[in-house]
PDB file of N, CA and C in Angstrom:
ATOM      1  N   MET A   1       0.847  -1.172   0.000  1.00  0.00           N
ATOM      2  CA  MET A   1       0.000   0.000   0.000  1.00  0.00           C
ATOM      3  C   MET A   1       0.900   1.246   0.000  1.00  0.00           C
ATOM      4  N   MET A   2       0.682   2.137  -0.956  1.00  0.00           N
ATOM      5  CA  MET A   2       1.548   3.306  -1.103  1.00  0.00           C
ATOM      6  C   MET A   2       1.439   4.278   0.076  1.00  0.00           C
ATOM      7  N   SER A   3       0.279   4.378   0.681  1.00  0.00           N
ATOM      8  CA  SER A   3       0.159   5.298   1.808  1.00  0.00           C
ATOM      9  C   SER A   3       0.976   4.823   3.006  1.00  0.00           C
ATOM     10  N   ARG A   4       1.062   3.530   3.198  1.00  0.00           N
ATOM     11  CA  ARG A   4       1.912   2.990   4.279  1.00  0.00           C
ATOM     12  C   ARG A   4       3.374   3.278   3.962  1.00  0.00           C
ATOM     13  N   GLN A   5       3.746   3.121   2.693  1.00  0.00           N
ATOM     14  CA  GLN A   5       5.106   3.431   2.246  1.00  0.00           C
ATOM     15  C   GLN A   5       5.424   4.907   2.504  1.00  0.00           C
ATOM     16  N   ALA A   6       4.467   5.783   2.222  1.00  0.00           N
ATOM     17  CA  ALA A   6       4.676   7.216   2.437  1.00  0.00           C
ATOM     18  C   ALA A   6       4.887   7.524   3.918  1.00  0.00           C
ATOM     19  N   THR A   7       4.055   6.937   4.765  1.00  0.00           N
ATOM     20  CA  THR A   7       4.193   7.149   6.212  1.00  0.00           C
ATOM     21  C   THR A   7       5.537   6.630   6.706  1.00  0.00           C
ATOM     22  N   ASP A   8       5.892   5.429   6.311  1.00  0.00           N
ATOM     23  CA  ASP A   8       7.161   4.834   6.743  1.00  0.00           C
ATOM     24  C   ASP A   8       8.356   5.643   6.263  1.00  0.00           C
ATOM     25  N   THR A   9       8.326   6.103   5.016  1.00  0.00           N
ATOM     26  CA  THR A   9       9.435   6.880   4.459  1.00  0.00           C
ATOM     27  C   THR A   9       9.581   8.211   5.181  1.00  0.00           C
ATOM     28  N   ALA A  10       8.469   8.884   5.439  1.00  0.00           N
ATOM     29  CA  ALA A  10       8.514  10.165   6.144  1.00  0.00           C
ATOM     30  C   ALA A  10       9.033   9.985   7.570  1.00  0.00           C
ATOM     31  N   GLN A  11       8.544   8.985   8.265  1.00  0.00           N
ATOM     32  CA  GLN A  11       8.985   8.742   9.642  1.00  0.00           C
ATOM     33  C   GLN A  11      10.457   8.357   9.689  1.00  0.00           C
ATOM     34  N   ALA A  12      10.901   7.555   8.742  1.00  0.00           N
ATOM     35  CA  ALA A  12      12.310   7.148   8.702  1.00  0.00           C
ATOM     36  C   ALA A  12      13.227   8.350   8.473  1.00  0.00           C
ATOM     37  N   ALA A  13      12.707   9.383   7.816  1.00  0.00           N
ATOM     38  CA  ALA A  13      13.483  10.594   7.561  1.00  0.00           C
ATOM     39  C   ALA A  13      13.402  11.570   8.735  1.00  0.00           C
ATOM     40  N   GLY A  14      12.685  11.186   9.787  1.00  0.00           N
ATOM     41  CA  GLY A  14      12.579  12.038  10.966  1.00  0.00           C
ATOM     42  C   GLY A  14      11.459  13.059  10.899  1.00  0.00           C
ATOM     43  N   LEU A  15      10.539  12.906   9.949  1.00  0.00           N
ATOM     44  CA  LEU A  15       9.413  13.842   9.838  1.00  0.00           C
ATOM     45  C   LEU A  15       8.280  13.386  10.748  1.00  0.00           C
ATOM     46  N   ASP A  16       7.542  14.350  11.270  1.00  0.00           N
ATOM     47  CA  ASP A  16       6.453  14.086  12.204  1.00  0.00           C
ATOM     48  C   ASP A  16       5.159  13.866  11.418  1.00  0.00           C
ATOM     49  N   THR A  17       4.667  12.631  11.423  1.00  0.00           N
ATOM     50  CA  THR A  17       3.415  12.317  10.739  1.00  0.00           C
ATOM     51  C   THR A  17       2.236  12.266  11.707  1.00  0.00           C
ATOM     52  N   GLY A  18       2.451  12.753  12.907  1.00  0.00           N
ATOM     53  CA  GLY A  18       1.368  12.775  13.887  1.00  0.00           C
ATOM     54  C   GLY A  18       0.787  11.394  14.089  1.00  0.00           C
ATOM     55  N   PRO A  19      -0.536  11.311  14.197  1.00  0.00           N
ATOM     56  CA  PRO A  19      -1.176  10.019  14.450  1.00  0.00           C
ATOM     57  C   PRO A  19      -1.473   9.218  13.174  1.00  0.00           C
ATOM     58  N   ALA A  20      -0.820   9.536  12.062  1.00  0.00           N
ATOM     59  CA  ALA A  20      -1.099   8.843  10.798  1.00  0.00           C
ATOM     60  C   ALA A  20      -0.910   7.340  10.941  1.00  0.00           C
ATOM     61  N   ILE A  21      -1.822   6.599  10.348  1.00  0.00           N
ATOM     62  CA  ILE A  21      -1.746   5.138  10.415  1.00  0.00           C
ATOM     63  C   ILE A  21      -1.440   4.526   9.048  1.00  0.00           C
ATOM     64  N   GLY A  22      -1.071   5.353   8.086  1.00  0.00           N
ATOM     65  CA  GLY A  22      -0.715   4.822   6.776  1.00  0.00           C
ATOM     66  C   GLY A  22      -1.894   4.575   5.872  1.00  0.00           C
ATOM     67  N   ARG A  23      -2.910   5.395   5.979  1.00  0.00           N
ATOM     68  CA  ARG A  23      -4.073   5.300   5.099  1.00  0.00           C
ATOM     69  C   ARG A  23      -4.221   6.607   4.330  1.00  0.00           C
ATOM     70  N   ALA A  24      -4.512   6.568   3.107  1.00  0.00           N
ATOM     71  CA  ALA A  24      -4.791   7.650   2.152  1.00  0.00           C
ATOM     72  C   ALA A  24      -4.288   9.061   2.474  1.00  0.00           C
ATOM     73  N   VAL A  25      -4.629   9.632   3.625  1.00  0.00           N
ATOM     74  CA  VAL A  25      -4.220  11.001   3.956  1.00  0.00           C
ATOM     75  C   VAL A  25      -3.078  10.942   4.968  1.00  0.00           C
ATOM     76  N   ILE A  26      -1.928  11.482   4.544  1.00  0.00           N
ATOM     77  CA  ILE A  26      -0.740  11.458   5.406  1.00  0.00           C
ATOM     78  C   ILE A  26      -0.364  12.897   5.747  1.00  0.00           C
ATOM     79  N   PRO A  27      -0.476  13.287   7.018  1.00  0.00           N
ATOM     80  CA  PRO A  27      -0.034  14.635   7.399  1.00  0.00           C
ATOM     81  C   PRO A  27       1.460  14.643   7.719  1.00  0.00           C
ATOM     82  N   ILE A  28       2.081  15.759   7.460  1.00  0.00           N
ATOM     83  CA  ILE A  28       3.427  16.008   7.986  1.00  0.00           C
ATOM     84  C   ILE A  28       3.316  17.308   8.760  1.00  0.00           C
ATOM     85  N   LEU A  29       3.575  17.229  10.060  1.00  0.00           N
ATOM     86  CA  LEU A  29       3.434  18.373  10.944  1.00  0.00           C
ATOM     87  C   LEU A  29       4.743  19.142  11.031  1.00  0.00           C
ATOM     88  N   PHE A  30       4.613  20.454  11.237  1.00  0.00           N
ATOM     89  CA  PHE A  30       5.772  21.333  11.313  1.00  0.00           C
ATOM     90  C   PHE A  30       5.725  22.155  12.594  1.00  0.00           C
ATOM     91  N   ASN A  31       6.834  22.801  12.900  1.00  0.00           N
ATOM     92  CA  ASN A  31       6.957  23.564  14.143  1.00  0.00           C
ATOM     93  C   ASN A  31       6.314  24.938  14.090  1.00  0.00           C
ATOM     94  N   SER A  32       6.101  25.461  12.895  1.00  0.00           N
ATOM     95  CA  SER A  32       5.537  26.805  12.789  1.00  0.00           C
ATOM     96  C   SER A  32       4.787  26.960  11.475  1.00  0.00           C
ATOM     97  N   VAL A  33       3.942  27.966  11.423  1.00  0.00           N
ATOM     98  CA  VAL A  33       3.238  28.292  10.189  1.00  0.00           C
ATOM     99  C   VAL A  33       4.258  28.666   9.112  1.00  0.00           C
ATOM    100  N   TRP A  34       5.288  29.450   9.501  1.00  0.00           N
ATOM    101  CA  TRP A  34       6.313  29.857   8.539  1.00  0.00           C
ATOM    102  C   TRP A  34       6.974  28.639   7.898  1.00  0.00           C
ATOM    103  N   GLU A  35       7.357  27.676   8.703  1.00  0.00           N
ATOM    104  CA  GLU A  35       8.013  26.472   8.204  1.00  0.00           C
ATOM    105  C   GLU A  35       7.074  25.710   7.257  1.00  0.00           C
ATOM    106  N   THR A  36       5.806  25.601   7.633  1.00  0.00           N
ATOM    107  CA  THR A  36       4.815  24.917   6.805  1.00  0.00           C
ATOM    108  C   THR A  36       4.666  25.605   5.454  1.00  0.00           C
ATOM    109  N   MET A  37       4.559  26.932   5.475  1.00  0.00           N
ATOM    110  CA  MET A  37       4.416  27.702   4.229  1.00  0.00           C
ATOM    111  C   MET A  37       5.664  27.578   3.358  1.00  0.00           C
ATOM    112  N   ALA A  38       6.824  27.611   3.983  1.00  0.00           N
ATOM    113  CA  ALA A  38       8.083  27.508   3.229  1.00  0.00           C
ATOM    114  C   ALA A  38       8.197  26.150   2.540  1.00  0.00           C
ATOM    115  N   VAL A  39       7.823  25.084   3.239  1.00  0.00           N
ATOM    116  CA  VAL A  39       7.894  23.754   2.639  1.00  0.00           C
ATOM    117  C   VAL A  39       6.878  23.634   1.506  1.00  0.00           C
ATOM    118  N   SER A  40       5.676  24.140   1.715  1.00  0.00           N
ATOM    119  CA  SER A  40       4.660  24.102   0.665  1.00  0.00           C
ATOM    120  C   SER A  40       5.150  24.830  -0.587  1.00  0.00           C
ATOM    121  N   GLN A  41       5.744  25.998  -0.414  1.00  0.00           N
ATOM    122  CA  GLN A  41       6.265  26.775  -1.539  1.00  0.00           C
ATOM    123  C   GLN A  41       7.424  26.040  -2.221  1.00  0.00           C
ATOM    124  N   HIS A  42       8.305  25.459  -1.432  1.00  0.00           N
ATOM    125  CA  HIS A  42       9.450  24.716  -1.967  1.00  0.00           C
ATOM    126  C   HIS A  42       8.975  23.544  -2.832  1.00  0.00           C
ATOM    127  N   LEU A  43       7.982  22.820  -2.349  1.00  0.00           N
ATOM    128  CA  LEU A  43       7.449  21.704  -3.127  1.00  0.00           C
ATOM    129  C   LEU A  43       6.790  22.207  -4.409  1.00  0.00           C
ATOM    130  N   LEU A  44       6.050  23.311  -4.326  1.00  0.00           N
ATOM    131  CA  LEU A  44       5.407  23.877  -5.512  1.00  0.00           C
ATOM    132  C   LEU A  44       6.442  24.258  -6.567  1.00  0.00           C
ATOM    133  N   GLU A  45       7.562  24.804  -6.128  1.00  0.00           N
ATOM    134  CA  GLU A  45       8.638  25.166  -7.050  1.00  0.00           C
ATOM    135  C   GLU A  45       9.221  23.941  -7.756  1.00  0.00           C
ATOM    136  N   HIS A  46       8.974  22.757  -7.189  1.00  0.00           N
ATOM    137  CA  HIS A  46       9.437  21.508  -7.799  1.00  0.00           C
ATOM    138  C   HIS A  46       8.275  20.731  -8.439  1.00  0.00           C
ATOM    139  N   GLY A  47       7.150  21.430  -8.660  1.00  0.00           N
ATOM    140  CA  GLY A  47       6.024  20.828  -9.364  1.00  0.00           C
ATOM    141  C   GLY A  47       5.120  19.957  -8.522  1.00  0.00           C
ATOM    142  N   ILE A  48       5.203  20.097  -7.196  1.00  0.00           N
ATOM    143  CA  ILE A  48       4.388  19.279  -6.287  1.00  0.00           C
ATOM    144  C   ILE A  48       3.469  20.214  -5.501  1.00  0.00           C
ATOM    145  N   TYR A  49       2.160  20.093  -5.724  1.00  0.00           N
ATOM    146  CA  TYR A  49       1.194  20.980  -5.088  1.00  0.00           C
ATOM    147  C   TYR A  49       0.648  20.350  -3.818  1.00  0.00           C
ATOM    148  N   VAL A  50       1.006  20.942  -2.678  1.00  0.00           N
ATOM    149  CA  VAL A  50       0.508  20.510  -1.371  1.00  0.00           C
ATOM    150  C   VAL A  50       0.209  21.773  -0.569  1.00  0.00           C
ATOM    151  N   PRO A  51      -1.043  22.216  -0.560  1.00  0.00           N
ATOM    152  CA  PRO A  51      -1.357  23.439   0.169  1.00  0.00           C
ATOM    153  C   PRO A  51      -1.206  23.261   1.675  1.00  0.00           C
ATOM    154  N   PRO A  52      -0.744  24.300   2.365  1.00  0.00           N
ATOM    155  CA  PRO A  52      -0.593  24.216   3.818  1.00  0.00           C
ATOM    156  C   PRO A  52      -1.954  24.223   4.522  1.00  0.00           C
ATOM    157  N   VAL A  53      -2.000  23.552   5.654  1.00  0.00           N
ATOM    158  CA  VAL A  53      -3.191  23.566   6.503  1.00  0.00           C
ATOM    159  C   VAL A  53      -2.761  24.160   7.833  1.00  0.00           C
ATOM    160  N   VAL A  54      -3.304  25.337   8.141  1.00  0.00           N
ATOM    161  CA  VAL A  54      -2.925  26.055   9.354  1.00  0.00           C
ATOM    162  C   VAL A  54      -4.189  26.450  10.111  1.00  0.00           C
ATOM    163  N   GLN A  55      -4.005  27.121  11.237  1.00  0.00           N
ATOM    164  CA  GLN A  55      -5.138  27.580  12.033  1.00  0.00           C
ATOM    165  C   GLN A  55      -6.114  28.306  11.121  1.00  0.00           C
ATOM    166  N   VAL A  56      -7.289  28.096  11.085  1.00  0.00           N
ATOM    167  CA  VAL A  56      -8.281  27.458  11.905  1.00  0.00           C
ATOM    168  C   VAL A  56      -8.612  26.042  11.453  1.00  0.00           C
ATOM    169  N   GLY A  57      -7.976  25.589  10.402  1.00  0.00           N
ATOM    170  CA  GLY A  57      -8.223  24.244   9.898  1.00  0.00           C
ATOM    171  C   GLY A  57      -7.680  23.162  10.814  1.00  0.00           C
ATOM    172  N   VAL A  58      -6.666  23.499  11.586  1.00  0.00           N
ATOM    173  CA  VAL A  58      -6.047  22.588  12.560  1.00  0.00           C
ATOM    174  C   VAL A  58      -5.662  23.432  13.771  1.00  0.00           C
ATOM    175  N   PRO A  59      -5.327  22.813  14.891  1.00  0.00           N
ATOM    176  CA  PRO A  59      -4.904  23.602  16.053  1.00  0.00           C
ATOM    177  C   PRO A  59      -3.713  24.511  15.722  1.00  0.00           C
ATOM    178  N   LYS A  60      -3.670  25.668  16.365  1.00  0.00           N
ATOM    179  CA  LYS A  60      -2.647  26.687  16.111  1.00  0.00           C
ATOM    180  C   LYS A  60      -1.223  26.140  16.170  1.00  0.00           C
ATOM    181  N   ASP A  61      -0.973  25.220  17.085  1.00  0.00           N
ATOM    182  CA  ASP A  61       0.383  24.706  17.278  1.00  0.00           C
ATOM    183  C   ASP A  61       0.671  23.436  16.475  1.00  0.00           C
ATOM    184  N   LYS A  62      -0.194  23.107  15.503  1.00  0.00           N
ATOM    185  CA  LYS A  62      -0.001  21.891  14.708  1.00  0.00           C
ATOM    186  C   LYS A  62      -0.187  22.134  13.210  1.00  0.00           C
ATOM    187  N   PRO A  63       0.510  23.137  12.639  1.00  0.00           N
ATOM    188  CA  PRO A  63       0.381  23.356  11.191  1.00  0.00           C
ATOM    189  C   PRO A  63       0.953  22.161  10.435  1.00  0.00           C
ATOM    190  N   ARG A  64       0.434  21.922   9.252  1.00  0.00           N
ATOM    191  CA  ARG A  64       0.836  20.711   8.527  1.00  0.00           C
ATOM    192  C   ARG A  64       0.588  20.821   7.037  1.00  0.00           C
ATOM    193  N   LEU A  65       1.146  19.865   6.351  1.00  0.00           N
ATOM    194  CA  LEU A  65       0.798  19.603   4.960  1.00  0.00           C
ATOM    195  C   LEU A  65       0.086  18.259   4.972  1.00  0.00           C
ATOM    196  N   ARG A  66      -0.950  18.131   4.169  1.00  0.00           N
ATOM    197  CA  ARG A  66      -1.662  16.850   4.063  1.00  0.00           C
ATOM    198  C   ARG A  66      -1.439  16.298   2.665  1.00  0.00           C
ATOM    199  N   PHE A  67      -0.921  15.094   2.629  1.00  0.00           N
ATOM    200  CA  PHE A  67      -0.652  14.413   1.371  1.00  0.00           C
ATOM    201  C   PHE A  67      -1.734  13.371   1.141  1.00  0.00           C
ATOM    202  N   PHE A  68      -2.345  13.423  -0.020  1.00  0.00           N
ATOM    203  CA  PHE A  68      -3.383  12.470  -0.392  1.00  0.00           C
ATOM    204  C   PHE A  68      -2.742  11.453  -1.328  1.00  0.00           C
ATOM    205  N   ILE A  69      -2.510  10.264  -0.819  1.00  0.00           N
ATOM    206  CA  ILE A  69      -1.763   9.231  -1.532  1.00  0.00           C
ATOM    207  C   ILE A  69      -2.731   8.269  -2.218  1.00  0.00           C
ATOM    208  N   SER A  70      -2.404   7.941  -3.464  1.00  0.00           N
ATOM    209  CA  SER A  70      -3.210   6.964  -4.196  1.00  0.00           C
ATOM    210  C   SER A  70      -2.305   5.875  -4.766  1.00  0.00           C
ATOM    211  N   ALA A  71      -2.920   4.861  -5.329  1.00  0.00           N
ATOM    212  CA  ALA A  71      -2.168   3.768  -5.939  1.00  0.00           C
ATOM    213  C   ALA A  71      -1.379   4.240  -7.155  1.00  0.00           C
ATOM    214  N   ASN A  72      -1.707   5.411  -7.692  1.00  0.00           N
ATOM    215  CA  ASN A  72      -0.991   5.949  -8.851  1.00  0.00           C
ATOM    216  C   ASN A  72       0.358   6.553  -8.488  1.00  0.00           C
ATOM    217  N   HIS A  73       0.581   6.837  -7.204  1.00  0.00           N
ATOM    218  CA  HIS A  73       1.873   7.377  -6.781  1.00  0.00           C
ATOM    219  C   HIS A  73       2.913   6.260  -6.757  1.00  0.00           C
ATOM    220  N   THR A  74       4.147   6.637  -7.070  1.00  0.00           N
ATOM    221  CA  THR A  74       5.227   5.648  -7.078  1.00  0.00           C
ATOM    222  C   THR A  74       6.117   5.829  -5.850  1.00  0.00           C
ATOM    223  N   GLU A  75       6.889   4.785  -5.558  1.00  0.00           N
ATOM    224  CA  GLU A  75       7.846   4.886  -4.458  1.00  0.00           C
ATOM    225  C   GLU A  75       8.837   6.011  -4.722  1.00  0.00           C
ATOM    226  N   GLU A  76       9.245   6.188  -5.957  1.00  0.00           N
ATOM    227  CA  GLU A  76      10.189   7.251  -6.314  1.00  0.00           C
ATOM    228  C   GLU A  76       9.590   8.630  -6.054  1.00  0.00           C
ATOM    229  N   GLU A  77       8.325   8.829  -6.378  1.00  0.00           N
ATOM    230  CA  GLU A  77       7.671  10.116  -6.111  1.00  0.00           C
ATOM    231  C   GLU A  77       7.620  10.397  -4.610  1.00  0.00           C
ATOM    232  N   ILE A  78       7.317   9.386  -3.840  1.00  0.00           N
ATOM    233  CA  ILE A  78       7.266   9.546  -2.383  1.00  0.00           C
ATOM    234  C   ILE A  78       8.650   9.890  -1.842  1.00  0.00           C
ATOM    235  N   ARG A  79       9.664   9.161  -2.279  1.00  0.00           N
ATOM    236  CA  ARG A  79      11.035   9.455  -1.834  1.00  0.00           C
ATOM    237  C   ARG A  79      11.448  10.871  -2.230  1.00  0.00           C
ATOM    238  N   GLN A  80      11.074  11.300  -3.436  1.00  0.00           N
ATOM    239  CA  GLN A  80      11.421  12.644  -3.900  1.00  0.00           C
ATOM    240  C   GLN A  80      10.810  13.715  -2.995  1.00  0.00           C
ATOM    241  N   VAL A  81       9.545  13.571  -2.657  1.00  0.00           N
ATOM    242  CA  VAL A  81       8.876  14.557  -1.801  1.00  0.00           C
ATOM    243  C   VAL A  81       9.547  14.609  -0.428  1.00  0.00           C
ATOM    244  N   VAL A  82       9.774  13.457   0.160  1.00  0.00           N
ATOM    245  CA  VAL A  82      10.406  13.415   1.487  1.00  0.00           C
ATOM    246  C   VAL A  82      11.792  14.051   1.426  1.00  0.00           C
ATOM    247  N   GLN A  83      12.563  13.736   0.394  1.00  0.00           N
ATOM    248  CA  GLN A  83      13.904  14.308   0.251  1.00  0.00           C
ATOM    249  C   GLN A  83      13.849  15.826   0.111  1.00  0.00           C
ATOM    250  N   LEU A  84      12.906  16.340  -0.671  1.00  0.00           N
ATOM    251  CA  LEU A  84      12.777  17.788  -0.827  1.00  0.00           C
ATOM    252  C   LEU A  84      12.456  18.466   0.506  1.00  0.00           C
ATOM    253  N   ILE A  85      11.598  17.841   1.303  1.00  0.00           N
ATOM    254  CA  ILE A  85      11.258  18.409   2.613  1.00  0.00           C
ATOM    255  C   ILE A  85      12.476  18.395   3.521  1.00  0.00           C
ATOM    256  N   VAL A  86      13.147  17.262   3.598  1.00  0.00           N
ATOM    257  CA  VAL A  86      14.318  17.130   4.464  1.00  0.00           C
ATOM    258  C   VAL A  86      15.407  18.123   4.057  1.00  0.00           C
ATOM    259  N   GLU A  87      15.654  18.265   2.764  1.00  0.00           N
ATOM    260  CA  GLU A  87      16.680  19.212   2.288  1.00  0.00           C
ATOM    261  C   GLU A  87      16.377  20.633   2.735  1.00  0.00           C
ATOM    262  N   LEU A  88      15.109  21.017   2.681  1.00  0.00           N
ATOM    263  CA  LEU A  88      14.743  22.376   3.077  1.00  0.00           C
ATOM    264  C   LEU A  88      14.832  22.558   4.588  1.00  0.00           C
ATOM    265  N   LEU A  89      14.462  21.550   5.351  1.00  0.00           N
ATOM    266  CA  LEU A  89      14.437  21.676   6.809  1.00  0.00           C
ATOM    267  C   LEU A  89      15.809  21.576   7.455  1.00  0.00           C
ATOM    268  N   GLU A  90      16.754  20.910   6.833  1.00  0.00           N
ATOM    269  CA  GLU A  90      18.062  20.725   7.463  1.00  0.00           C
ATOM    270  C   GLU A  90      18.692  22.032   7.934  1.00  0.00           C
ATOM    271  N   PRO A  91      18.764  23.074   7.105  1.00  0.00           N
ATOM    272  CA  PRO A  91      19.352  24.330   7.605  1.00  0.00           C
ATOM    273  C   PRO A  91      18.535  24.922   8.758  1.00  0.00           C
ATOM    274  N   THR A  92      17.208  24.759   8.705  1.00  0.00           N
ATOM    275  CA  THR A  92      16.357  25.274   9.774  1.00  0.00           C
ATOM    276  C   THR A  92      16.639  24.557  11.075  1.00  0.00           C
ATOM    277  N   GLU A  93      16.793  23.248  11.011  1.00  0.00           N
ATOM    278  CA  GLU A  93      17.084  22.476  12.220  1.00  0.00           C
ATOM    279  C   GLU A  93      18.428  22.896  12.820  1.00  0.00           C
ATOM    280  N   ARG A  94      19.411  23.124  11.990  1.00  0.00           N
ATOM    281  CA  ARG A  94      20.728  23.532  12.491  1.00  0.00           C
ATOM    282  C   ARG A  94      20.641  24.912  13.157  1.00  0.00           C
ATOM    283  N   MET A  95      19.796  25.791  12.638  1.00  0.00           N
ATOM    284  CA  MET A  95      19.677  27.125  13.205  1.00  0.00           C
ATOM    285  C   MET A  95      19.062  27.085  14.607  1.00  0.00           C
ATOM    286  N   ARG A  96      18.256  26.077  14.912  1.00  0.00           N
ATOM    287  CA  ARG A  96      17.591  25.983  16.212  1.00  0.00           C
ATOM    288  C   ARG A  96      18.537  25.529  17.308  1.00  0.00           C
ATOM    289  N   ILE A  97      19.619  24.874  16.953  1.00  0.00           N
ATOM    290  CA  ILE A  97      20.531  24.309  17.960  1.00  0.00           C
ATOM    291  C   ILE A  97      21.358  25.385  18.613  1.00  0.00           C
TER     292      ILE A  97
END
């Protein structure tokens, strides 16, 4: 199941998927609205449309991107998305230390 693959790949990369159980809709939670918006924009620049979900759609402290996974998605597409997110977040994580 591709959605389970997406959840496992994101978690293995250290991304927060919240309570996702590997079914169709996979959230990736971020630390701030700014971070969520930046990742959404970064993915869009690479041809991947994932609109951010922020307050009031979700709790203020749990902004996220929601990925809707289908059988048409490939393992390579999932790996590409996760890699793009990780690449963008790495400098941010280093700045927090």
